[in-house]
Amino acid sequence: MQALSRSQDSMKNTLLIWLLCFNIVAQVHAAPVPAKDVNQGNGPVVSLDAAGPQIFPQSWLTAKVNAQATILDAAQRARSQHLVARALAKYPAVVLRPHLQRVYVLGSLAYSGVPTSGTNSRSAVYLANSGKAADAVLEGIFHAEFSSILLRNLPQHLDTKRWQQINPPDFRYLGSGVQAIKLQKASRRLDAALQQAGFLHSYAQASLEEDFNSIASRLFMGNEGLWRAMAQFPKVKEKAMLVMDFYNRLDPHFTQSWFEAQRTGR
């Protein structure tokens, strides 16, 4: 009887241990999974759930710049991750790895008292996704901001002297994107009158960087409006050729044929 009792006790203990383990596993699977940074293989880390001051360079936390952000809505995280992954896939690892460490996707973003849809630091791109902008708009902002990082890190790859010669002789850039916004000259609507002078739109006149951005982002998005402007306005075409040459110097796979293959209207 004692042997049988010991056997029964052993079975009870085994059953209790099994039930305890099952309960722990069930609780783990039932618990909500917090959003985490997404590692894009050889590319940057994509952050979908951070918006505190720690995401910004220290110099952005001054009273003058006062960079601020709100956290990305959980309902926009899957879409944002997909859009960033699609954008990153257009660049070889040798271009991404040295120049882009993180991509922050936020609910909203502002600095210098001006709300913005995107910006960049030395090695990070910041995107604001409120859920209202179309996929192509958000991806285009990424390409524009990353082009700023590349231009800043590798200015020798762009013939800026020739670029300035394309502009009208008496033209001067406004100084910055923030300045253009404050002066209400930040329209990104394609403008034929400005294109004749070599600018896609009003915001392209903010700075050489914004001028470069305006073409680079549309090249990567295969925007037909850009290609039509290139066919119609020689100055726009010449600037676009300088942009393509810039990227070709980064990596030889960025040929004119590669950019033409991105065209959405073909």
PDB file of C-alpha atoms in Angstrom:
ATOM      1  CA  MET A   1       0.000   0.000   0.000  1.00  0.00           C
ATOM      2  CA  GLN A   2       2.827   2.381   0.852  1.00  0.00           C
ATOM      3  CA  ALA A   3       4.438   1.722  -2.536  1.00  0.00           C
ATOM      4  CA  LEU A   4       1.112   2.413  -4.259  1.00  0.00           C
ATOM      5  CA  SER A   5       0.641   5.586  -2.225  1.00  0.00           C
ATOM      6  CA  ARG A   6       4.098   6.794  -3.164  1.00  0.00           C
ATOM      7  CA  SER A   7       3.304   6.057  -6.828  1.00  0.00           C
ATOM      8  CA  GLN A   8       0.057   8.014  -6.620  1.00  0.00           C
ATOM      9  CA  ASP A   9       1.825  10.943  -4.939  1.00  0.00           C
ATOM     10  CA  SER A  10       4.431  10.909  -7.698  1.00  0.00           C
ATOM     11  CA  MET A  11       1.736  10.978 -10.369  1.00  0.00           C
ATOM     12  CA  LYS A  12      -0.009  13.874  -8.608  1.00  0.00           C
ATOM     13  CA  ASN A  13       3.226  15.827  -8.396  1.00  0.00           C
ATOM     14  CA  THR A  14       3.934  15.217 -12.089  1.00  0.00           C
ATOM     15  CA  LEU A  15       0.426  16.364 -13.003  1.00  0.00           C
ATOM     16  CA  LEU A  16       0.747  19.511 -10.881  1.00  0.00           C
ATOM     17  CA  ILE A  17       4.092  20.383 -12.476  1.00  0.00           C
ATOM     18  CA  TRP A  18       2.627  19.848 -15.959  1.00  0.00           C
ATOM     19  CA  LEU A  19      -0.384  22.051 -15.175  1.00  0.00           C
ATOM     20  CA  LEU A  20       1.872  24.759 -13.751  1.00  0.00           C
ATOM     21  CA  CYS A  21       4.065  24.775 -16.879  1.00  0.00           C
ATOM     22  CA  PHE A  22       0.996  24.844 -19.133  1.00  0.00           C
ATOM     23  CA  ASN A  23      -0.393  27.816 -17.209  1.00  0.00           C
ATOM     24  CA  ILE A  24       2.883  29.755 -17.512  1.00  0.00           C
ATOM     25  CA  VAL A  25       3.085  29.133 -21.276  1.00  0.00           C
ATOM     26  CA  ALA A  26      -0.549  30.152 -21.696  1.00  0.00           C
ATOM     27  CA  GLN A  27       0.053  33.396 -19.825  1.00  0.00           C
ATOM     28  CA  VAL A  28       3.099  34.210 -21.961  1.00  0.00           C
ATOM     29  CA  HIS A  29       1.159  33.697 -25.181  1.00  0.00           C
ATOM     30  CA  ALA A  30      -1.821  35.633 -23.879  1.00  0.00           C
ATOM     31  CA  ALA A  31       0.244  38.635 -22.781  1.00  0.00           C
ATOM     32  CA  PRO A  32       0.361  41.561 -25.215  1.00  0.00           C
ATOM     33  CA  VAL A  33       3.609  41.745 -27.145  1.00  0.00           C
ATOM     34  CA  PRO A  34       5.183  45.205 -26.901  1.00  0.00           C
ATOM     35  CA  ALA A  35       6.409  46.880 -30.065  1.00  0.00           C
ATOM     36  CA  LYS A  36      10.148  46.503 -30.484  1.00  0.00           C
ATOM     37  CA  ASP A  37      12.836  47.856 -32.731  1.00  0.00           C
ATOM     38  CA  VAL A  38      13.034  45.988 -36.009  1.00  0.00           C
ATOM     39  CA  ASN A  39      16.454  45.011 -37.301  1.00  0.00           C
ATOM     40  CA  GLN A  40      16.567  45.210 -41.106  1.00  0.00           C
ATOM     41  CA  GLY A  41      19.356  42.708 -41.702  1.00  0.00           C
ATOM     42  CA  ASN A  42      22.365  44.628 -43.010  1.00  0.00           C
ATOM     43  CA  GLY A  43      20.444  47.877 -42.815  1.00  0.00           C
ATOM     44  CA  PRO A  44      19.415  50.228 -40.011  1.00  0.00           C
ATOM     45  CA  VAL A  45      17.282  49.501 -36.968  1.00  0.00           C
ATOM     46  CA  VAL A  46      13.700  50.683 -37.500  1.00  0.00           C
ATOM     47  CA  SER A  47      12.120  52.090 -34.338  1.00  0.00           C
ATOM     48  CA  LEU A  48       8.315  52.129 -34.207  1.00  0.00           C
ATOM     49  CA  ASP A  49       7.663  52.742 -30.511  1.00  0.00           C
ATOM     50  CA  ALA A  50       9.947  55.539 -29.336  1.00  0.00           C
ATOM     51  CA  ALA A  51       9.323  59.281 -29.206  1.00  0.00           C
ATOM     52  CA  GLY A  52      11.155  60.601 -26.159  1.00  0.00           C
ATOM     53  CA  PRO A  53      13.993  63.128 -26.147  1.00  0.00           C
ATOM     54  CA  GLN A  54      16.537  60.284 -26.211  1.00  0.00           C
ATOM     55  CA  ILE A  55      15.855  59.731 -29.924  1.00  0.00           C
ATOM     56  CA  PHE A  56      17.207  63.169 -30.836  1.00  0.00           C
ATOM     57  CA  PRO A  57      20.769  64.503 -30.906  1.00  0.00           C
ATOM     58  CA  GLN A  58      21.567  66.587 -27.832  1.00  0.00           C
ATOM     59  CA  SER A  59      21.844  69.732 -29.950  1.00  0.00           C
ATOM     60  CA  TRP A  60      18.176  69.375 -30.928  1.00  0.00           C
ATOM     61  CA  LEU A  61      17.019  69.667 -27.317  1.00  0.00           C
ATOM     62  CA  THR A  62      17.947  73.329 -26.958  1.00  0.00           C
ATOM     63  CA  ALA A  63      15.224  75.930 -26.498  1.00  0.00           C
ATOM     64  CA  LYS A  64      15.812  77.186 -30.047  1.00  0.00           C
ATOM     65  CA  VAL A  65      15.365  73.832 -31.807  1.00  0.00           C
ATOM     66  CA  ASN A  66      13.120  72.135 -29.223  1.00  0.00           C
ATOM     67  CA  ALA A  67      12.625  68.913 -31.204  1.00  0.00           C
ATOM     68  CA  GLN A  68       9.432  67.119 -30.194  1.00  0.00           C
ATOM     69  CA  ALA A  69       7.663  63.961 -31.294  1.00  0.00           C
ATOM     70  CA  THR A  70       4.675  61.822 -30.410  1.00  0.00           C
ATOM     71  CA  ILE A  71       4.636  58.057 -30.515  1.00  0.00           C
ATOM     72  CA  LEU A  72       3.406  56.230 -33.605  1.00  0.00           C
ATOM     73  CA  ASP A  73      -0.151  54.910 -33.361  1.00  0.00           C
ATOM     74  CA  ALA A  74      -0.050  51.140 -32.847  1.00  0.00           C
ATOM     75  CA  ALA A  75      -2.472  50.735 -35.765  1.00  0.00           C
ATOM     76  CA  GLN A  76       0.143  52.284 -38.102  1.00  0.00           C
ATOM     77  CA  ARG A  77       3.116  50.150 -37.042  1.00  0.00           C
ATOM     78  CA  ALA A  78       2.706  47.255 -39.479  1.00  0.00           C
ATOM     79  CA  ARG A  79       2.125  49.631 -42.396  1.00  0.00           C
ATOM     80  CA  SER A  80       5.090  51.787 -41.405  1.00  0.00           C
ATOM     81  CA  GLN A  81       7.390  48.791 -41.073  1.00  0.00           C
ATOM     82  CA  HIS A  82       6.363  47.586 -44.531  1.00  0.00           C
ATOM     83  CA  LEU A  83       6.909  50.999 -46.136  1.00  0.00           C
ATOM     84  CA  VAL A  84      10.340  51.477 -44.599  1.00  0.00           C
ATOM     85  CA  ALA A  85      11.396  47.945 -45.576  1.00  0.00           C
ATOM     86  CA  ARG A  86      10.287  48.621 -49.160  1.00  0.00           C
ATOM     87  CA  ALA A  87      12.250  51.873 -49.256  1.00  0.00           C
ATOM     88  CA  LEU A  88      15.402  50.328 -47.779  1.00  0.00           C
ATOM     89  CA  ALA A  89      15.274  47.478 -50.296  1.00  0.00           C
ATOM     90  CA  LYS A  90      16.165  49.956 -53.048  1.00  0.00           C
ATOM     91  CA  TYR A  91      19.633  50.531 -51.580  1.00  0.00           C
ATOM     92  CA  PRO A  92      22.540  48.072 -51.445  1.00  0.00           C
ATOM     93  CA  ALA A  93      24.007  47.341 -48.020  1.00  0.00           C
ATOM     94  CA  VAL A  94      27.225  49.169 -48.925  1.00  0.00           C
ATOM     95  CA  VAL A  95      25.215  52.392 -49.165  1.00  0.00           C
ATOM     96  CA  LEU A  96      23.060  51.833 -46.080  1.00  0.00           C
ATOM     97  CA  ARG A  97      25.579  50.454 -43.619  1.00  0.00           C
ATOM     98  CA  PRO A  98      27.989  53.427 -43.337  1.00  0.00           C
ATOM     99  CA  HIS A  99      25.360  56.175 -43.454  1.00  0.00           C
ATOM    100  CA  LEU A 100      22.119  55.058 -41.799  1.00  0.00           C
ATOM    101  CA  GLN A 101      21.914  53.482 -38.353  1.00  0.00           C
ATOM    102  CA  ARG A 102      18.274  54.110 -37.421  1.00  0.00           C
ATOM    103  CA  VAL A 103      14.915  55.023 -38.874  1.00  0.00           C
ATOM    104  CA  TYR A 104      12.392  56.454 -36.407  1.00  0.00           C
ATOM    105  CA  VAL A 105       8.740  56.381 -37.439  1.00  0.00           C
ATOM    106  CA  LEU A 106       6.704  58.731 -35.247  1.00  0.00           C
ATOM    107  CA  GLY A 107       3.133  59.904 -34.912  1.00  0.00           C
ATOM    108  CA  SER A 108       4.117  63.563 -35.265  1.00  0.00           C
ATOM    109  CA  LEU A 109       7.320  65.565 -35.424  1.00  0.00           C
ATOM    110  CA  ALA A 110       8.226  69.229 -34.941  1.00  0.00           C
ATOM    111  CA  TYR A 111      11.331  71.342 -34.455  1.00  0.00           C
ATOM    112  CA  SER A 112      12.030  75.071 -34.341  1.00  0.00           C
ATOM    113  CA  GLY A 113       8.313  75.501 -33.739  1.00  0.00           C
ATOM    114  CA  VAL A 114       7.426  74.021 -37.142  1.00  0.00           C
ATOM    115  CA  PRO A 115       5.577  70.702 -37.667  1.00  0.00           C
ATOM    116  CA  THR A 116       7.275  68.550 -40.286  1.00  0.00           C
ATOM    117  CA  SER A 117       6.740  65.239 -42.040  1.00  0.00           C
ATOM    118  CA  GLY A 118      10.385  64.233 -41.870  1.00  0.00           C
ATOM    119  CA  THR A 119      13.922  65.217 -40.989  1.00  0.00           C
ATOM    120  CA  ASN A 120      17.344  63.672 -40.528  1.00  0.00           C
ATOM    121  CA  SER A 121      20.384  63.708 -38.280  1.00  0.00           C
ATOM    122  CA  ARG A 122      23.916  62.515 -38.931  1.00  0.00           C
ATOM    123  CA  SER A 123      22.901  58.848 -39.157  1.00  0.00           C
ATOM    124  CA  ALA A 124      19.127  58.672 -38.618  1.00  0.00           C
ATOM    125  CA  VAL A 125      15.965  59.428 -40.559  1.00  0.00           C
ATOM    126  CA  TYR A 126      12.826  60.613 -38.738  1.00  0.00           C
ATOM    127  CA  LEU A 127       9.418  60.142 -40.369  1.00  0.00           C
ATOM    128  CA  ALA A 128       6.023  61.329 -39.128  1.00  0.00           C
ATOM    129  CA  ASN A 129       3.098  59.057 -39.972  1.00  0.00           C
ATOM    130  CA  SER A 130      -0.225  60.353 -38.684  1.00  0.00           C
ATOM    131  CA  GLY A 131      -2.070  57.805 -40.808  1.00  0.00           C
ATOM    132  CA  LYS A 132      -3.312  60.395 -43.303  1.00  0.00           C
ATOM    133  CA  ALA A 133      -0.542  60.414 -45.923  1.00  0.00           C
ATOM    134  CA  ALA A 134      -0.512  57.936 -48.805  1.00  0.00           C
ATOM    135  CA  ASP A 135       2.103  55.177 -48.955  1.00  0.00           C
ATOM    136  CA  ALA A 136       3.949  56.833 -51.847  1.00  0.00           C
ATOM    137  CA  VAL A 137       4.160  60.128 -49.951  1.00  0.00           C
ATOM    138  CA  LEU A 138       5.659  58.502 -46.852  1.00  0.00           C
ATOM    139  CA  GLU A 139       8.180  56.475 -48.830  1.00  0.00           C
ATOM    140  CA  GLY A 140       9.117  59.549 -50.833  1.00  0.00           C
ATOM    141  CA  ILE A 141       9.841  61.443 -47.609  1.00  0.00           C
ATOM    142  CA  PHE A 142      12.211  58.673 -46.532  1.00  0.00           C
ATOM    143  CA  HIS A 143      14.163  58.909 -49.810  1.00  0.00           C
ATOM    144  CA  ALA A 144      14.327  62.701 -49.510  1.00  0.00           C
ATOM    145  CA  GLU A 145      15.649  62.607 -45.945  1.00  0.00           C
ATOM    146  CA  PHE A 146      18.168  59.863 -46.658  1.00  0.00           C
ATOM    147  CA  SER A 147      19.391  61.813 -49.677  1.00  0.00           C
ATOM    148  CA  SER A 148      20.211  64.664 -47.279  1.00  0.00           C
ATOM    149  CA  ILE A 149      22.403  62.373 -45.186  1.00  0.00           C
ATOM    150  CA  LEU A 150      24.198  61.065 -48.264  1.00  0.00           C
ATOM    151  CA  LEU A 151      24.734  64.552 -49.679  1.00  0.00           C
ATOM    152  CA  ARG A 152      26.049  65.825 -46.364  1.00  0.00           C
ATOM    153  CA  ASN A 153      28.399  62.858 -45.915  1.00  0.00           C
ATOM    154  CA  LEU A 154      29.596  62.690 -49.518  1.00  0.00           C
ATOM    155  CA  PRO A 155      29.353  66.201 -51.003  1.00  0.00           C
ATOM    156  CA  GLN A 156      32.214  65.486 -53.390  1.00  0.00           C
ATOM    157  CA  HIS A 157      29.916  63.211 -55.411  1.00  0.00           C
ATOM    158  CA  LEU A 158      27.710  66.114 -56.536  1.00  0.00           C
ATOM    159  CA  ASP A 159      28.915  68.753 -58.976  1.00  0.00           C
ATOM    160  CA  THR A 160      27.558  71.687 -56.962  1.00  0.00           C
ATOM    161  CA  LYS A 161      29.348  74.241 -59.126  1.00  0.00           C
ATOM    162  CA  ARG A 162      27.482  73.057 -62.210  1.00  0.00           C
ATOM    163  CA  TRP A 163      24.259  72.844 -60.171  1.00  0.00           C
ATOM    164  CA  GLN A 164      24.524  76.503 -59.207  1.00  0.00           C
ATOM    165  CA  GLN A 165      25.253  77.427 -62.830  1.00  0.00           C
ATOM    166  CA  ILE A 166      21.944  75.843 -63.865  1.00  0.00           C
ATOM    167  CA  ASN A 167      20.065  78.210 -61.546  1.00  0.00           C
ATOM    168  CA  PRO A 168      19.170  81.729 -62.751  1.00  0.00           C
ATOM    169  CA  PRO A 169      22.145  84.131 -62.362  1.00  0.00           C
ATOM    170  CA  ASP A 170      20.481  86.277 -59.685  1.00  0.00           C
ATOM    171  CA  PHE A 171      18.894  83.404 -57.747  1.00  0.00           C
ATOM    172  CA  ARG A 172      19.621  82.811 -54.053  1.00  0.00           C
ATOM    173  CA  TYR A 173      18.211  79.942 -51.989  1.00  0.00           C
ATOM    174  CA  LEU A 174      16.064  80.954 -48.994  1.00  0.00           C
ATOM    175  CA  GLY A 175      18.410  79.224 -46.559  1.00  0.00           C
ATOM    176  CA  SER A 176      16.531  76.234 -45.139  1.00  0.00           C
ATOM    177  CA  GLY A 177      13.330  74.236 -45.208  1.00  0.00           C
ATOM    178  CA  VAL A 178      12.224  75.829 -41.931  1.00  0.00           C
ATOM    179  CA  GLN A 179      12.720  79.275 -43.453  1.00  0.00           C
ATOM    180  CA  ALA A 180      10.651  78.289 -46.502  1.00  0.00           C
ATOM    181  CA  ILE A 181       7.824  77.032 -44.283  1.00  0.00           C
ATOM    182  CA  LYS A 182       7.830  80.208 -42.202  1.00  0.00           C
ATOM    183  CA  LEU A 183       7.725  82.304 -45.393  1.00  0.00           C
ATOM    184  CA  GLN A 184       4.892  80.120 -46.729  1.00  0.00           C
ATOM    185  CA  LYS A 185       7.001  79.028 -49.681  1.00  0.00           C
ATOM    186  CA  ALA A 186       6.894  75.306 -48.984  1.00  0.00           C
ATOM    187  CA  SER A 187       4.549  74.008 -51.675  1.00  0.00           C
ATOM    188  CA  ARG A 188       5.594  70.700 -53.226  1.00  0.00           C
ATOM    189  CA  ARG A 189       3.091  70.997 -56.041  1.00  0.00           C
ATOM    190  CA  LEU A 190       4.827  70.728 -59.419  1.00  0.00           C
ATOM    191  CA  ASP A 191       5.021  74.165 -61.009  1.00  0.00           C
ATOM    192  CA  ALA A 192       5.749  74.564 -64.728  1.00  0.00           C
ATOM    193  CA  ALA A 193       6.936  78.168 -64.359  1.00  0.00           C
ATOM    194  CA  LEU A 194       9.487  77.164 -61.726  1.00  0.00           C
ATOM    195  CA  GLN A 195      10.495  74.077 -63.707  1.00  0.00           C
ATOM    196  CA  GLN A 196      11.506  76.293 -66.598  1.00  0.00           C
ATOM    197  CA  ALA A 197      14.025  77.860 -64.200  1.00  0.00           C
ATOM    198  CA  GLY A 198      15.188  74.431 -62.986  1.00  0.00           C
ATOM    199  CA  PHE A 199      13.086  73.933 -59.823  1.00  0.00           C
ATOM    200  CA  LEU A 200      10.379  71.303 -59.486  1.00  0.00           C
ATOM    201  CA  HIS A 201       8.318  73.344 -57.032  1.00  0.00           C
ATOM    202  CA  SER A 202       8.459  76.192 -54.531  1.00  0.00           C
ATOM    203  CA  TYR A 203      10.014  74.162 -51.702  1.00  0.00           C
ATOM    204  CA  ALA A 204      12.964  73.248 -53.951  1.00  0.00           C
ATOM    205  CA  GLN A 205      14.046  76.886 -53.668  1.00  0.00           C
ATOM    206  CA  ALA A 206      14.597  76.567 -49.901  1.00  0.00           C
ATOM    207  CA  SER A 207      18.188  75.328 -50.190  1.00  0.00           C
ATOM    208  CA  LEU A 208      20.432  73.362 -52.500  1.00  0.00           C
ATOM    209  CA  GLU A 209      19.796  70.377 -50.228  1.00  0.00           C
ATOM    210  CA  GLU A 210      16.010  70.669 -50.612  1.00  0.00           C
ATOM    211  CA  ASP A 211      16.453  71.170 -54.356  1.00  0.00           C
ATOM    212  CA  PHE A 212      18.503  67.963 -54.481  1.00  0.00           C
ATOM    213  CA  ASN A 213      15.958  66.164 -52.241  1.00  0.00           C
ATOM    214  CA  SER A 214      13.064  67.098 -54.479  1.00  0.00           C
ATOM    215  CA  ILE A 215      14.615  65.310 -57.444  1.00  0.00           C
ATOM    216  CA  ALA A 216      16.200  62.380 -55.595  1.00  0.00           C
ATOM    217  CA  SER A 217      12.975  61.342 -53.871  1.00  0.00           C
ATOM    218  CA  ARG A 218      10.984  61.438 -57.102  1.00  0.00           C
ATOM    219  CA  LEU A 219      13.653  59.463 -58.948  1.00  0.00           C
ATOM    220  CA  PHE A 220      13.498  56.690 -56.348  1.00  0.00           C
ATOM    221  CA  MET A 221       9.698  56.720 -56.472  1.00  0.00           C
ATOM    222  CA  GLY A 222       9.630  56.610 -60.273  1.00  0.00           C
ATOM    223  CA  ASN A 223       7.445  59.713 -60.300  1.00  0.00           C
ATOM    224  CA  GLU A 224       6.064  60.426 -63.768  1.00  0.00           C
ATOM    225  CA  GLY A 225       5.721  64.130 -63.023  1.00  0.00           C
ATOM    226  CA  LEU A 226       9.494  64.340 -62.721  1.00  0.00           C
ATOM    227  CA  TRP A 227      10.123  62.417 -65.928  1.00  0.00           C
ATOM    228  CA  ARG A 228       7.674  64.631 -67.829  1.00  0.00           C
ATOM    229  CA  ALA A 229       9.438  67.707 -66.473  1.00  0.00           C
ATOM    230  CA  MET A 230      12.782  66.238 -67.551  1.00  0.00           C
ATOM    231  CA  ALA A 231      11.431  65.765 -71.076  1.00  0.00           C
ATOM    232  CA  GLN A 232      10.056  69.301 -71.237  1.00  0.00           C
ATOM    233  CA  PHE A 233      12.517  71.440 -69.279  1.00  0.00           C
ATOM    234  CA  PRO A 234      16.270  71.125 -69.998  1.00  0.00           C
ATOM    235  CA  LYS A 235      17.323  72.595 -66.641  1.00  0.00           C
ATOM    236  CA  VAL A 236      15.308  70.045 -64.674  1.00  0.00           C
ATOM    237  CA  LYS A 237      16.769  67.271 -66.805  1.00  0.00           C
ATOM    238  CA  GLU A 238      20.323  68.482 -66.227  1.00  0.00           C
ATOM    239  CA  LYS A 239      19.816  68.572 -62.460  1.00  0.00           C
ATOM    240  CA  ALA A 240      18.266  65.101 -62.543  1.00  0.00           C
ATOM    241  CA  MET A 241      21.278  63.808 -64.466  1.00  0.00           C
ATOM    242  CA  LEU A 242      23.563  65.267 -61.779  1.00  0.00           C
ATOM    243  CA  VAL A 243      21.513  63.485 -59.095  1.00  0.00           C
ATOM    244  CA  MET A 244      21.705  60.162 -60.938  1.00  0.00           C
ATOM    245  CA  ASP A 245      25.445  60.644 -61.364  1.00  0.00           C
ATOM    246  CA  PHE A 246      25.732  61.272 -57.610  1.00  0.00           C
ATOM    247  CA  TYR A 247      24.065  57.942 -56.822  1.00  0.00           C
ATOM    248  CA  ASN A 248      26.042  56.119 -59.483  1.00  0.00           C
ATOM    249  CA  ARG A 249      29.223  57.226 -57.718  1.00  0.00           C
ATOM    250  CA  LEU A 250      27.839  55.715 -54.512  1.00  0.00           C
ATOM    251  CA  ASP A 251      27.172  52.394 -56.202  1.00  0.00           C
ATOM    252  CA  PRO A 252      27.465  51.503 -59.904  1.00  0.00           C
ATOM    253  CA  HIS A 253      24.111  49.719 -59.959  1.00  0.00           C
ATOM    254  CA  PHE A 254      22.392  53.142 -59.759  1.00  0.00           C
ATOM    255  CA  THR A 255      22.396  53.729 -63.511  1.00  0.00           C
ATOM    256  CA  GLN A 256      19.987  55.846 -65.520  1.00  0.00           C
ATOM    257  CA  SER A 257      18.405  52.591 -66.695  1.00  0.00           C
ATOM    258  CA  TRP A 258      17.852  51.542 -63.072  1.00  0.00           C
ATOM    259  CA  PHE A 259      16.060  54.798 -62.297  1.00  0.00           C
ATOM    260  CA  GLU A 260      13.997  54.525 -65.467  1.00  0.00           C
ATOM    261  CA  ALA A 261      12.946  51.036 -64.351  1.00  0.00           C
ATOM    262  CA  GLN A 262      11.407  52.564 -61.199  1.00  0.00           C
ATOM    263  CA  ARG A 263       8.932  54.595 -63.246  1.00  0.00           C
ATOM    264  CA  THR A 264       5.374  53.978 -62.118  1.00  0.00           C
ATOM    265  CA  GLY A 265       3.688  54.992 -65.345  1.00  0.00           C
ATOM    266  CA  ARG A 266       5.436  52.549 -67.671  1.00  0.00           C
TER     267      ARG A 266
END
